[in-house]
Short mmCIF file of C-alpha atoms in Angstrom, two decimals:
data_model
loop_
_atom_site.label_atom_id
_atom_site.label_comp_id
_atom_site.label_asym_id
_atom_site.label_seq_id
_atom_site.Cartn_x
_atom_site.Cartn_y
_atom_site.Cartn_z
CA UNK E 1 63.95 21.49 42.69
CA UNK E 2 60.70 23.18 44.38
CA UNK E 3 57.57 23.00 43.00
CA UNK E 4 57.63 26.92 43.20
CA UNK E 5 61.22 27.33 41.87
CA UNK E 6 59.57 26.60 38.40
CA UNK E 7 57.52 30.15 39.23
CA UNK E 8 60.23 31.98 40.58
CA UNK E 9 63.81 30.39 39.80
CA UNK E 10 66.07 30.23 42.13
CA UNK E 11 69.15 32.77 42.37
CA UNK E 12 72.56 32.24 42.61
CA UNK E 13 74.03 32.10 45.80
CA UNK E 14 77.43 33.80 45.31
CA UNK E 15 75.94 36.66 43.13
CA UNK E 16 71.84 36.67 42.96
CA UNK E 17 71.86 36.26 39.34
CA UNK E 18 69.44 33.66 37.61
CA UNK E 19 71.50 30.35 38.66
CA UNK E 20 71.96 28.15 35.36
CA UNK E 21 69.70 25.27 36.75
CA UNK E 22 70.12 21.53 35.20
CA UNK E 23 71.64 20.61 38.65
CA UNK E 24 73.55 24.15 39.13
CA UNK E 25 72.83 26.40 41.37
CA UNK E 26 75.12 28.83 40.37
CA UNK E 27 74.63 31.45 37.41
CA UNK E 28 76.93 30.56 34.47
CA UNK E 29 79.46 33.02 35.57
CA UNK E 30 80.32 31.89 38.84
CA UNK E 31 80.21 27.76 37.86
CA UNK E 32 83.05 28.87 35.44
CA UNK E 33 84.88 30.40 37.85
CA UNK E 34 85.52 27.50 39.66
CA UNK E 35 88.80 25.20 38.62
CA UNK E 36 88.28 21.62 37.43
CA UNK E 37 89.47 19.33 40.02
CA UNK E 38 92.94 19.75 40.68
CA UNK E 39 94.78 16.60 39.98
CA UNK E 40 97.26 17.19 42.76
CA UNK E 41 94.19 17.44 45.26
CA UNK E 42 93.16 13.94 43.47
CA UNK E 43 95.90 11.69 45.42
CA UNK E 44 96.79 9.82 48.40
CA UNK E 45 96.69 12.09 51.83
CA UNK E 46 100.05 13.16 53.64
CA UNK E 47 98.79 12.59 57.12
CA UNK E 48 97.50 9.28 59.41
CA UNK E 49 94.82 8.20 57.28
CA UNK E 50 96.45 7.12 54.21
CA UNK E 51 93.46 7.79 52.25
CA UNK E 52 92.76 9.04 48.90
CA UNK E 53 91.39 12.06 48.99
CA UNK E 54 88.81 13.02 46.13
CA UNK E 55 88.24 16.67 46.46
CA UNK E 56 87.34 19.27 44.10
CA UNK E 57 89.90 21.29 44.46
CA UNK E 58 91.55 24.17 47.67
CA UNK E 59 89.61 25.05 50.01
CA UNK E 60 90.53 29.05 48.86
CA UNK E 61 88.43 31.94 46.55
CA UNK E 62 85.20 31.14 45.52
CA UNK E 63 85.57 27.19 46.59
CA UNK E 64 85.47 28.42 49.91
CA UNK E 65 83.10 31.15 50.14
CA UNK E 66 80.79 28.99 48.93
CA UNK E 67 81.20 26.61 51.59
CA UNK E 68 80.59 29.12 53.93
CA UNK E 69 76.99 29.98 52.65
CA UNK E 70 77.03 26.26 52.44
CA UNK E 71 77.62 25.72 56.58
CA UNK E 72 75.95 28.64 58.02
CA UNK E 73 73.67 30.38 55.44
CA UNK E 74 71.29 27.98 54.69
CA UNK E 75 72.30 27.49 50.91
CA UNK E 76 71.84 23.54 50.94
CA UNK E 77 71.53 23.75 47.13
CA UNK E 78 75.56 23.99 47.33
CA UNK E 79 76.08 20.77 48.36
CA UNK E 80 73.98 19.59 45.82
CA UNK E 81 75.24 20.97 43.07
CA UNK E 82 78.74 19.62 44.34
CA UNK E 83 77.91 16.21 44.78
CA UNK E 84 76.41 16.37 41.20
CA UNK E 85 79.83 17.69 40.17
CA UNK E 86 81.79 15.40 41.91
CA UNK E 87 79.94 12.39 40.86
CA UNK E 88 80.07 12.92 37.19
CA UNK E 89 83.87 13.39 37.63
CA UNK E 90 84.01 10.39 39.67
CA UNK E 91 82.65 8.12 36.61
CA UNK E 92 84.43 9.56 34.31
CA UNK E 93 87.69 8.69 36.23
CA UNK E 94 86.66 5.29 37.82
CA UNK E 95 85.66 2.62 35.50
CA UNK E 96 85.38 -0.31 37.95
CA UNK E 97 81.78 -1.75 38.17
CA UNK E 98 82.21 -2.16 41.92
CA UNK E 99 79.38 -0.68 44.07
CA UNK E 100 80.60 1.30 46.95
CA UNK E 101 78.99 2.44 50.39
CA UNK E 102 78.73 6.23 50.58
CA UNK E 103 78.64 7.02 53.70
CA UNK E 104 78.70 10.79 54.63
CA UNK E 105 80.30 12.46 58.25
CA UNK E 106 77.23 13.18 60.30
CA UNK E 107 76.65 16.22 62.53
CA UNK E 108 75.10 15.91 66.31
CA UNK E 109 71.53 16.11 66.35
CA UNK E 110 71.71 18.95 68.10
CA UNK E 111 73.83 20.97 65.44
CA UNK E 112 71.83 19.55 62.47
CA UNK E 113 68.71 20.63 64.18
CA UNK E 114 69.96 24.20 63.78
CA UNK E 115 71.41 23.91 60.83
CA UNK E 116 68.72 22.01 59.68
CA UNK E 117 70.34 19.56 57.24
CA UNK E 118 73.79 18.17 57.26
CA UNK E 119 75.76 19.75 54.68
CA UNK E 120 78.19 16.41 54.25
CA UNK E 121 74.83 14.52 53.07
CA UNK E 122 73.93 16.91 50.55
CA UNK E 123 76.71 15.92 48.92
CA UNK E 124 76.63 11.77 49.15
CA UNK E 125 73.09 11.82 47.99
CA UNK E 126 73.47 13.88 44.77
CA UNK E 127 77.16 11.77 44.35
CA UNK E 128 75.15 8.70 44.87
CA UNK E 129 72.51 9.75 42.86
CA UNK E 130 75.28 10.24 39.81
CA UNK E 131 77.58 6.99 40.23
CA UNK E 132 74.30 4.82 41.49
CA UNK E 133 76.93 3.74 44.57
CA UNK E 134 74.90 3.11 47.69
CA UNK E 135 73.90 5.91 49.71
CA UNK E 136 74.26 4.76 53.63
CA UNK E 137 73.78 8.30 55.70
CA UNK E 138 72.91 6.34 59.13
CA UNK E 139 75.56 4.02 59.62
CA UNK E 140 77.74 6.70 61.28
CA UNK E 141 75.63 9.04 64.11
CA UNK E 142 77.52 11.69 65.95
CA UNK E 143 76.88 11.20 70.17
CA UNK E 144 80.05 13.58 71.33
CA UNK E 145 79.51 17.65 71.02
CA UNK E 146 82.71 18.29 69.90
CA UNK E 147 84.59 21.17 70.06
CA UNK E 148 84.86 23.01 66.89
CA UNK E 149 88.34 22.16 65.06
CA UNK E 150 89.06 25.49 63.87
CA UNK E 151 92.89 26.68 65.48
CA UNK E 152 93.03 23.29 67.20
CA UNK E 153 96.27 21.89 66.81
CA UNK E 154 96.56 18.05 65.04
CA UNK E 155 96.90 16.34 68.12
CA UNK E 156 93.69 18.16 69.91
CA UNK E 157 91.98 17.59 66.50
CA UNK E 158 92.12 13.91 66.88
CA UNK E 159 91.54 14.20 70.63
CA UNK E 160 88.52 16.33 70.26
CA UNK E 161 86.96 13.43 68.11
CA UNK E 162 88.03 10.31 70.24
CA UNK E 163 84.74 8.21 70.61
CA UNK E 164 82.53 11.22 68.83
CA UNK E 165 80.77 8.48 66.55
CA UNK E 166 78.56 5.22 67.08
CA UNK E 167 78.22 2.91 64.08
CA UNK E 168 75.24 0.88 63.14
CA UNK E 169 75.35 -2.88 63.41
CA UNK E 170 73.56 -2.41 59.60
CA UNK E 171 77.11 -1.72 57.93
CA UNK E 172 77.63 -3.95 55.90
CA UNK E 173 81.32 -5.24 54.95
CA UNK E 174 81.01 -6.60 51.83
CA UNK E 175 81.30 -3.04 49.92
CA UNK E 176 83.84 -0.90 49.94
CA UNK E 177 83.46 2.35 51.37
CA UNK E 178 83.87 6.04 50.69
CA UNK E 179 83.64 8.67 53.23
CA UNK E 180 82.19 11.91 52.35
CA UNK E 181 82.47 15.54 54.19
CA UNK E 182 82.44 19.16 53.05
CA UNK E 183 86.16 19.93 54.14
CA UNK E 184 88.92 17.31 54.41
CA UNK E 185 91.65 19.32 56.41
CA UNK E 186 94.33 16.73 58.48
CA UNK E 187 92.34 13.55 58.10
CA UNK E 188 91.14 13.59 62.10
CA UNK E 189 87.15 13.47 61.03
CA UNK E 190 87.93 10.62 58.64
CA UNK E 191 90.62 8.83 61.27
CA UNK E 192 87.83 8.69 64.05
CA UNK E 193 85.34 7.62 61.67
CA UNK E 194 86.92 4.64 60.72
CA UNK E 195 88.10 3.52 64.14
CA UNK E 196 84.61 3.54 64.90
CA UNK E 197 83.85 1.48 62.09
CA UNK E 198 86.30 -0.59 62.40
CA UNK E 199 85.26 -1.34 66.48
CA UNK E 200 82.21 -2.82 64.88
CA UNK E 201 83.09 -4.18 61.65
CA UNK E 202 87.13 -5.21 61.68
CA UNK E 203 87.23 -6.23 58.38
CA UNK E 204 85.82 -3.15 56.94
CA UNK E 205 87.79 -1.98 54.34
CA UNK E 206 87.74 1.93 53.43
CA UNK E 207 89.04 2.67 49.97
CA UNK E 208 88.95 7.09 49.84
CA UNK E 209 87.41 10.51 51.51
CA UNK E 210 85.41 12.65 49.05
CA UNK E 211 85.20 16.71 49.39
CA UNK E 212 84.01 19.54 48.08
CA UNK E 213 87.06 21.03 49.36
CA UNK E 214 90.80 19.84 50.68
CA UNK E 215 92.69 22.53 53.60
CA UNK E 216 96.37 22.48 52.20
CA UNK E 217 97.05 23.96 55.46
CA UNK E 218 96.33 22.57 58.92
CA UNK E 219 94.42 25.41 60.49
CA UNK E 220 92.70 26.94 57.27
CA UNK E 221 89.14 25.08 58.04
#
């Protein structure tokens, strides 16, 4: 939080009431309108990766207007609050002591300079910031402008991304890692980020994809 949010509070972004604040940046009424994460959405992927995916819950309703103001309204405080969210959920579901590498998708330069921040690491730094995993948000950079995946098919999905990431010689192996974007739709984003990993690290193991949101359809994002 601001230094000036203390003199005027912040609002919330899905109604302009007083948000609730201790990490929330909605307004009471709106966090409870949100479902707890969906169990079903809490399970292995049907598509190429094979990941678990770890996402609050369909991208649909409020989930995903939210994500909108998120992407293109300058409401960074949404990722936040998310990655908060999803954090505490993630320790009360994952005992293991293990220390993971949180590593979130990363926009092109150029689209992050208009944007302004990357909504994907909003969310891994309040997540890491929960669990106390390691937050790692430049071992992947984005060096292909991609065209956007909306009403691409699943094929030109993973085609658009072929060779869209470089990887840092800095990641490191030993720890697991967890991938972390706004939107998990067919798993292309994740797929190409891990072939990319894996060009420079083999042995690189990655263990799930965390969202705020999963697409149970393959052109809802």
């Amino acid at each position: 939080m601001a230094w000036f949010d203390w003199l005027l509070p912040p609002s919330c972004p899905l109604c302009q009431r007083k948000a609730s604040g201790n990490s929330c940046c909605f307004c009471r009424e709106c966090a409870a309108n949100f479902p707890p994460p969906g169990k079903t959405l809490w399970s292995p992927a049907n598509d190429e990766t094979s990941l678990p995916v770890y996402a609050w819950g369909a991208y649909d309703g409020a989930l995903r207007r939210s994500l909108q103001l998120l992407k293109y309204h300058q409401q960074p405080r949404i990722g936040e609050t998310f990655g908060h969210w999803l954090g505490q959920y993630w320790r009360q579901t994952h005992t293991a002591k293990q220390k993971h590498l949180v590593i979130p998708i990363p926009l092109h330069r150029d689209r992050q300079q208009q944007r302004g921040y990357n909504q994907a690491e909003q969310v891994s730094r309040a997540f890491c910031r929960v669990t106390g995993d390691r937050h790692a948000p430049d071992i992947l950079q984005r060096v292909k402008v991609t065209e956007a995946q909306f009403g691409l098919s699943r094929s030109d999905r993973f085609r658009n991304l072929q060779r869209a990431f470089a990887v840092s010689p800095q990641l490191d192996s030993r720890y697991p890692v967890l991938l972390v974007d706004d939107i998990y739709t067919t798993g292309a984003t994740m797929a190409a980020a891990i072939d990319a990993m894996r060009r420079v690290r083999p042995n690189v193991k990655v263990v799930g994809a965390i969202a705020i949101a999963r697409a149970l359809s393959r052109n809802s994002q």
